[in-house]
Amino acid sequence: YVSKVENTQTKKKLTPILEDLKPIFEVQDKNTGFQIAGFGLDWGGSRSFSRVPHMFLKNKLAEICKISKNNGFEGVIFHLNNLENCALENEEGLKKLLSGLRDTLQIPHSHFIFVGNHNAADCFISDPKVKNIISDNIPVLPFGMSEIKKIINKRFEAYRISGMAITKPCSEDA
């Protein structure tokens, strides 16, 4: 999130670019978002990728990389989450987006992390040009109950107000 960037000038430069990116996706009915180097946007609604203006997106992402590099960052990580929502609703639209963004995925000092299920992963390997520039997918197995409890407790701790006790909404066994 932009608030995590300590340099005020960098924050002032990145905020309008991130705001420009927000409306380019059409809202439907699921959640998605993106995060860039620890800051970004997350909003409700899945996105219809068939209407993304590829050159606009490429230019905005390249601008983010340039600003970040000029302000001391080594690079930018673009994290796109819940792509299975798009693949299930509009697989051809997601394939078209990836094909159109092939050059964007090669912006200097940028790294992309795409998160989704097997349907989304299939969209990446369906276009040989896109497949050639993306490394192998890394399957993540479901978390076990003990791991889930640790994650939830860590999240409670992260959002706890300093000096206040944590009041959990239910027992860990619920």
Rosetta silent file (secondary structure, phi, psi, omega in degrees, C-alpha in Angstrom):
SEQUENCE: YVSKVENTQTKKKLTPILEDLKPIFEVQDKNTGFQIAGFGLDWGGSRSFSRVPHMFLKNKLAEICKISKNNGFEGVIFHLNNLENCALENEEGLKKLLSGLRDTLQIPHSHFIFVGNHNAADCFISDPKVKNIISDNIPVLPFGMSEIKKIINKRFEAYRISGMAITKPCSEDA
SCORE:     score description
SCORE:     0.000 S_00000001
   1 L     0.000  144.868 -174.522    0.000    0.000    0.000 S_00000001
   2 H   -57.257  -30.644 -178.952    1.288    3.437   -0.829 S_00000001
   3 H   -63.218  -19.120  179.144    1.186    4.388    2.851 S_00000001
   4 H   -80.184  -11.575  177.796    4.057    1.946    3.453 S_00000001
   5 L   -81.798  121.143 -175.411    6.361    4.007    1.235 S_00000001
   6 L   -77.954  -31.065 -178.346    8.272    6.326    3.549 S_00000001
   7 L   -75.222  114.573 -176.234    9.506    8.774    0.913 S_00000001
   8 H   -61.263  -40.297 -179.913    6.760   11.410    0.518 S_00000001
   9 H   -63.640  -42.899  178.303    7.853   12.405   -2.999 S_00000001
  10 H   -62.885  -43.873  179.288    7.750    8.792   -4.180 S_00000001
  11 H   -59.071  -43.583  179.793    4.336    8.359   -2.580 S_00000001
  12 H   -63.808  -33.464 -179.816    3.051   11.486   -4.350 S_00000001
  13 H   -77.253  -37.477 -175.224    4.279   10.158   -7.697 S_00000001
  14 H   -80.689  -34.017 -175.256    2.937    6.604   -7.296 S_00000001
  15 H   -56.238  -49.437 -179.571   -0.505    7.344   -5.841 S_00000001
  16 H   -65.405  -30.741  178.625   -2.055    8.887   -8.978 S_00000001
  17 H   -67.211  -44.556  178.407   -0.700    6.090  -11.165 S_00000001
  18 H   -63.509  -38.618  177.634   -2.240    3.447   -8.915 S_00000001
  19 H   -65.647  -36.188  176.762   -5.503    5.372   -8.913 S_00000001
  20 H   -62.589  -33.417 -177.585   -5.395    5.483  -12.749 S_00000001
  21 H   -75.129  -29.098 -172.914   -5.114    1.685  -12.802 S_00000001
  22 H   -54.863  -48.128 -174.429   -8.071    1.073  -10.501 S_00000001
  23 H   -83.529    1.083 -174.941  -10.959    1.716  -12.935 S_00000001
  24 H   -75.498   -9.027  177.518   -9.597   -0.109  -15.975 S_00000001
  25 L  -105.467  140.817 -179.683  -11.201   -3.357  -14.869 S_00000001
  26 L   -84.519  127.191 -178.678  -14.945   -3.872  -15.033 S_00000001
  27 E   -74.937  134.603  172.616  -16.469   -4.853  -11.684 S_00000001
  28 L  -121.580 -103.178 -173.743  -18.558   -8.009  -11.590 S_00000001
  29 L  -143.269   18.728  178.099  -19.073   -9.997   -8.396 S_00000001
  30 L  -129.012 -177.067 -178.577  -15.911  -11.384   -6.806 S_00000001
  31 E  -105.708  143.112  174.409  -12.783   -9.993   -5.123 S_00000001
  32 E  -158.477  176.907  179.478   -9.430   -9.282   -6.695 S_00000001
  33 E   174.265 -178.064  176.061   -6.656   -6.756   -6.464 S_00000001
  34 E  -146.373  155.772 -179.026   -3.019   -6.141   -6.953 S_00000001
  35 E  -136.015  138.450 -177.492   -0.084   -5.181   -4.823 S_00000001
  36 E  -127.367  116.398  176.651    3.140   -3.603   -5.919 S_00000001
  37 L    48.924   43.438  175.541    6.255   -3.686   -3.703 S_00000001
  38 L    86.485    1.271  175.089    4.185   -3.846   -0.529 S_00000001
  39 E  -140.127  156.526 -178.570    1.622   -1.240   -1.541 S_00000001
  40 E   167.875 -153.961 -176.355   -1.270   -1.315   -3.929 S_00000001
  41 E  -129.824  144.994  175.625   -4.988   -1.596   -4.348 S_00000001
  42 E  -143.016  130.512 -177.386   -7.501   -4.232   -3.375 S_00000001
  43 E  -150.499  162.970 -179.744  -11.183   -3.915   -4.091 S_00000001
  44 E   -76.441  149.818  177.222  -14.317   -5.964   -4.445 S_00000001
  45 L   109.462  135.712  173.188  -15.387   -7.323   -7.776 S_00000001
  46 L   -80.695  171.407 -174.614  -13.801   -9.601  -10.303 S_00000001
  47 E  -120.777  140.564  175.746  -12.431   -8.014  -13.410 S_00000001
  48 L   -91.018  101.966 -173.026  -13.315   -8.505  -17.031 S_00000001
  49 H   -74.396  -10.446 -178.472   -9.867   -8.705  -18.607 S_00000001
  50 H   -69.223  -16.992 -177.075  -11.111   -8.566  -22.169 S_00000001
  51 H  -104.988    8.873 -178.827  -11.444   -4.754  -21.918 S_00000001
  52 L   -71.792  123.902  175.933   -8.043   -3.926  -20.469 S_00000001
  53 L   -75.648  102.232 -170.262   -6.243   -1.364  -22.654 S_00000001
  54 H   -57.306  -44.626 -178.061   -2.916   -3.186  -22.933 S_00000001
  55 H   -67.866  -37.639  176.584   -0.731   -0.235  -23.933 S_00000001
  56 H   -60.035  -48.458 -179.380   -2.215    1.942  -21.181 S_00000001
  57 H   -63.164  -45.386  179.052   -1.507   -0.759  -18.608 S_00000001
  58 H   -58.648  -45.944 -179.372    2.000   -1.396  -19.954 S_00000001
  59 H   -63.682  -40.801 -179.889    2.833    2.322  -19.842 S_00000001
  60 H   -66.674  -43.519  179.865    1.504    2.732  -16.289 S_00000001
  61 H   -66.557  -39.297  176.902    3.400   -0.321  -15.003 S_00000001
  62 H   -63.522  -37.484  178.444    6.584    0.839  -16.759 S_00000001
  63 H   -65.143  -40.835  177.154    6.113    4.258  -15.151 S_00000001
  64 H   -61.486  -44.009  179.151    5.792    2.651  -11.715 S_00000001
  65 H   -62.568  -43.347 -179.098    9.029    0.704  -12.339 S_00000001
  66 H   -63.958  -47.448  178.692   10.862    3.826  -13.502 S_00000001
  67 H   -60.117  -45.206 -178.500    9.741    5.913  -10.503 S_00000001
  68 H   -63.359  -45.624  179.856   10.630    3.100   -8.124 S_00000001
  69 H   -63.081  -41.914  179.671   14.061    2.542   -9.686 S_00000001
  70 H   -69.708  -14.169 -179.516   14.781    6.298   -9.656 S_00000001
  71 L  -111.590   25.500  170.323   13.877    6.424   -5.966 S_00000001
  72 L    94.480   -0.639  177.819   16.232    3.712   -4.777 S_00000001
  73 L   -84.392  146.230  178.678   14.207    0.530   -5.234 S_00000001
  74 L   -74.352  -30.969 -178.618   15.874   -2.415   -6.979 S_00000001
  75 L  -176.929 -173.368 -178.293   12.674   -3.379   -8.768 S_00000001
  76 E  -130.314  137.370  174.397    8.948   -3.821   -8.425 S_00000001
  77 E  -106.181  120.346  176.076    6.922   -6.934   -7.696 S_00000001
  78 E   -98.963  120.956 -175.614    3.458   -6.937   -9.248 S_00000001
  79 E  -115.288  112.717  178.768    1.200   -9.384   -7.427 S_00000001
  80 E  -110.376  123.478 -170.248   -2.097  -10.310   -9.119 S_00000001
  81 E  -114.503  159.023  174.960   -4.355  -12.464   -6.995 S_00000001
  82 L    61.057   36.914 -179.640   -7.523  -14.559   -7.470 S_00000001
  83 H   -66.656  -17.512  177.742   -7.034  -15.047  -11.197 S_00000001
  84 H   -63.871  -29.319  176.945   -9.165  -18.191  -11.031 S_00000001
  85 H   -60.550  -42.751  179.950  -12.203  -15.912  -10.709 S_00000001
  86 H   -72.332  -39.136 -178.522  -11.390  -14.441  -14.107 S_00000001
  87 H   -66.065  -38.661 -179.619  -10.455  -17.787  -15.643 S_00000001
  88 H   -69.830  -38.492 -176.770  -13.727  -19.390  -14.569 S_00000001
  89 H   -84.864  -32.543 -172.243  -15.870  -16.501  -15.792 S_00000001
  90 H  -153.959   69.329 -176.860  -13.924  -15.473  -18.866 S_00000001
  91 H   -60.201  -41.631 -179.891  -11.082  -17.830  -19.746 S_00000001
  92 H   -65.250  -36.564  177.639  -10.712  -16.417  -23.261 S_00000001
  93 H   -64.223  -41.265  177.939  -10.545  -12.878  -21.847 S_00000001
  94 H   -66.225  -41.559  177.208   -7.748  -13.872  -19.457 S_00000001
  95 H   -61.752  -41.426  179.402   -5.850  -15.601  -22.288 S_00000001
  96 H   -64.657  -41.824  177.428   -6.262  -12.493  -24.438 S_00000001
  97 H   -59.418  -49.821 -177.418   -5.009  -10.283  -21.608 S_00000001
  98 H   -62.309  -40.845  178.258   -1.902  -12.422  -21.071 S_00000001
  99 H   -64.361  -42.487  179.645   -1.150  -12.517  -24.775 S_00000001
 100 H   -69.097  -26.570 -177.825   -1.567   -8.750  -25.035 S_00000001
 101 L   -94.840    7.958 -177.121    0.600   -8.168  -21.971 S_00000001
 102 L   -50.433  -47.662  179.967    3.476  -10.373  -23.131 S_00000001
 103 L   -68.409  -34.919  178.659    5.747   -7.351  -23.658 S_00000001
 104 H   -61.805  -36.420 -178.961    4.553   -5.782  -20.408 S_00000001
 105 H   -67.233   -7.852 -179.224    5.706   -8.876  -18.524 S_00000001
 106 H  -111.322   18.112  177.488    9.246   -8.069  -19.710 S_00000001
 107 L   -61.497  131.600  178.496    9.499   -4.508  -18.351 S_00000001
 108 L   -56.689  141.791  177.397   12.987   -4.041  -16.865 S_00000001
 109 L    68.199   20.558  178.154   13.124   -4.256  -13.056 S_00000001
 110 E  -118.398  146.562  176.908    9.651   -5.819  -12.843 S_00000001
 111 E  -136.529  136.941 -176.746    8.624   -9.185  -11.494 S_00000001
 112 E  -116.177  135.231  173.336    5.126  -10.612  -11.678 S_00000001
 113 E  -119.780  119.543  178.975    3.465  -13.044   -9.301 S_00000001
 114 E  -108.844  129.659 -177.998    0.192  -14.489  -10.526 S_00000001
 115 L  -119.873  126.341  178.435   -1.967  -16.355   -8.030 S_00000001
 116 L  -176.362  176.123 -179.485   -4.802  -18.614   -9.059 S_00000001
 117 L   -84.484 -166.064 -176.855   -5.897  -22.219   -9.324 S_00000001
 118 H   -63.584  -32.907  178.385   -5.191  -24.688  -12.148 S_00000001
 119 H   -60.249  -43.344  179.431   -7.728  -23.015  -14.467 S_00000001
 120 H   -67.290  -42.057 -179.753   -5.756  -19.777  -14.280 S_00000001
 121 H   -61.217  -37.062  178.390   -2.432  -21.610  -14.699 S_00000001
 122 H   -61.488  -32.326  179.028   -3.756  -23.281  -17.850 S_00000001
 123 H   -65.031  -32.335 -178.941   -4.347  -19.835  -19.364 S_00000001
 124 H   -71.918  -37.714 -176.332   -0.631  -19.065  -18.984 S_00000001
 125 H   -89.204   -5.074 -178.476    0.590  -22.165  -20.753 S_00000001
 126 L   -74.743  -24.832  178.818   -2.000  -22.029  -23.550 S_00000001
 127 L  -105.866  113.209 -176.979   -0.100  -19.312  -25.443 S_00000001
 128 H   -57.156  -33.513 -179.775    3.443  -20.468  -26.379 S_00000001
 129 H   -66.822  -39.498  178.342    4.714  -16.858  -26.513 S_00000001
 130 H   -72.660  -43.044 -179.205    3.550  -16.198  -22.952 S_00000001
 131 H   -57.922  -35.143 -178.575    4.712  -19.613  -21.733 S_00000001
 132 L   -66.354  -23.301 -177.263    8.245  -18.872  -23.013 S_00000001
 133 L  -106.367   -1.517 -179.530    8.683  -15.862  -20.715 S_00000001
 134 L  -109.757  133.316  177.827    7.043  -17.247  -17.571 S_00000001
 135 L   -72.030  169.137 -178.832    8.847  -19.606  -15.236 S_00000001
 136 L   -57.217  149.053  176.829    7.203  -22.804  -14.083 S_00000001
 137 L   -74.867  155.293 -179.378    4.252  -22.501  -11.774 S_00000001
 138 L  -115.723  101.616 -179.904    4.745  -23.349   -8.133 S_00000001
 139 L   -69.097  137.839  177.726    1.817  -25.367   -6.802 S_00000001
 140 L  -113.879  122.837 -179.771    0.927  -24.618   -3.193 S_00000001
 141 L   -76.594  156.071  178.355   -0.794  -27.386   -1.282 S_00000001
 142 L   -59.429  147.145  177.524   -3.688  -26.574    1.078 S_00000001
 143 L   -72.901  147.156  172.883   -2.695  -25.553    4.597 S_00000001
 144 L   -81.177  167.394 -176.994   -3.215  -27.981    7.471 S_00000001
 145 H   -60.072  -39.960 -179.778   -5.320  -27.028   10.496 S_00000001
 146 H   -66.215  -36.367  177.406   -2.271  -26.269   12.672 S_00000001
 147 H   -67.816  -39.469  178.855   -0.876  -23.967    9.946 S_00000001
 148 H   -62.421  -43.148  179.012   -4.225  -22.195    9.610 S_00000001
 149 H   -61.472  -42.214  179.051   -4.337  -21.565   13.367 S_00000001
 150 H   -63.380  -41.309 -179.845   -0.810  -20.113   13.289 S_00000001
 151 H   -64.396  -45.567 -179.786   -1.712  -17.838   10.367 S_00000001
 152 H   -63.495  -43.933  179.345   -4.872  -16.581   12.057 S_00000001
 153 H   -63.819  -38.611  177.609   -3.035  -15.958   15.334 S_00000001
 154 H   -64.671  -39.093  178.095   -0.260  -14.096   13.497 S_00000001
 155 H   -65.936  -43.416  175.365   -2.880  -11.947   11.764 S_00000001
 156 H   -56.041  -45.156 -178.454   -4.569  -11.187   15.101 S_00000001
 157 H   -65.122  -39.469 -178.881   -1.190  -10.158   16.489 S_00000001
 158 H   -65.742  -32.965 -177.460   -0.385   -7.986   13.462 S_00000001
 159 H   -99.338    3.324  179.579   -3.642   -6.056   13.765 S_00000001
 160 L   -69.397  137.798  174.677   -3.672   -5.850   17.554 S_00000001
 161 L   -75.561  129.442 -176.479   -3.644   -2.359   18.994 S_00000001
 162 L   -51.455  130.227  177.426   -0.471   -1.963   21.021 S_00000001
 163 L    86.071   -4.845 -179.714   -1.040   -2.596   24.712 S_00000001
 164 L  -106.457  147.381  177.978   -4.489   -4.156   24.242 S_00000001
 165 L   -74.423  153.094  177.522   -5.421   -7.792   24.719 S_00000001
 166 L   -87.846  126.893  174.582   -6.611   -9.826   21.744 S_00000001
 167 L  -109.392  108.795 -177.870  -10.269  -10.858   21.932 S_00000001
 168 L   -80.734  142.812 -176.907  -10.840  -13.715   19.532 S_00000001
 169 L   -71.286  -17.333  178.565  -14.320  -14.014   18.002 S_00000001
 170 L  -159.884  171.666  178.666  -14.440  -17.758   18.699 S_00000001
 171 L   -73.953  161.312  179.328  -12.350  -20.588   20.121 S_00000001
 172 L   -66.378  -20.718 -179.181   -9.617  -22.140   17.990 S_00000001
 173 L   -87.208   -7.217 -176.200  -11.617  -25.378   17.835 S_00000001
 174 L   -70.647    0.000    0.000  -14.734  -23.704   16.380 S_00000001
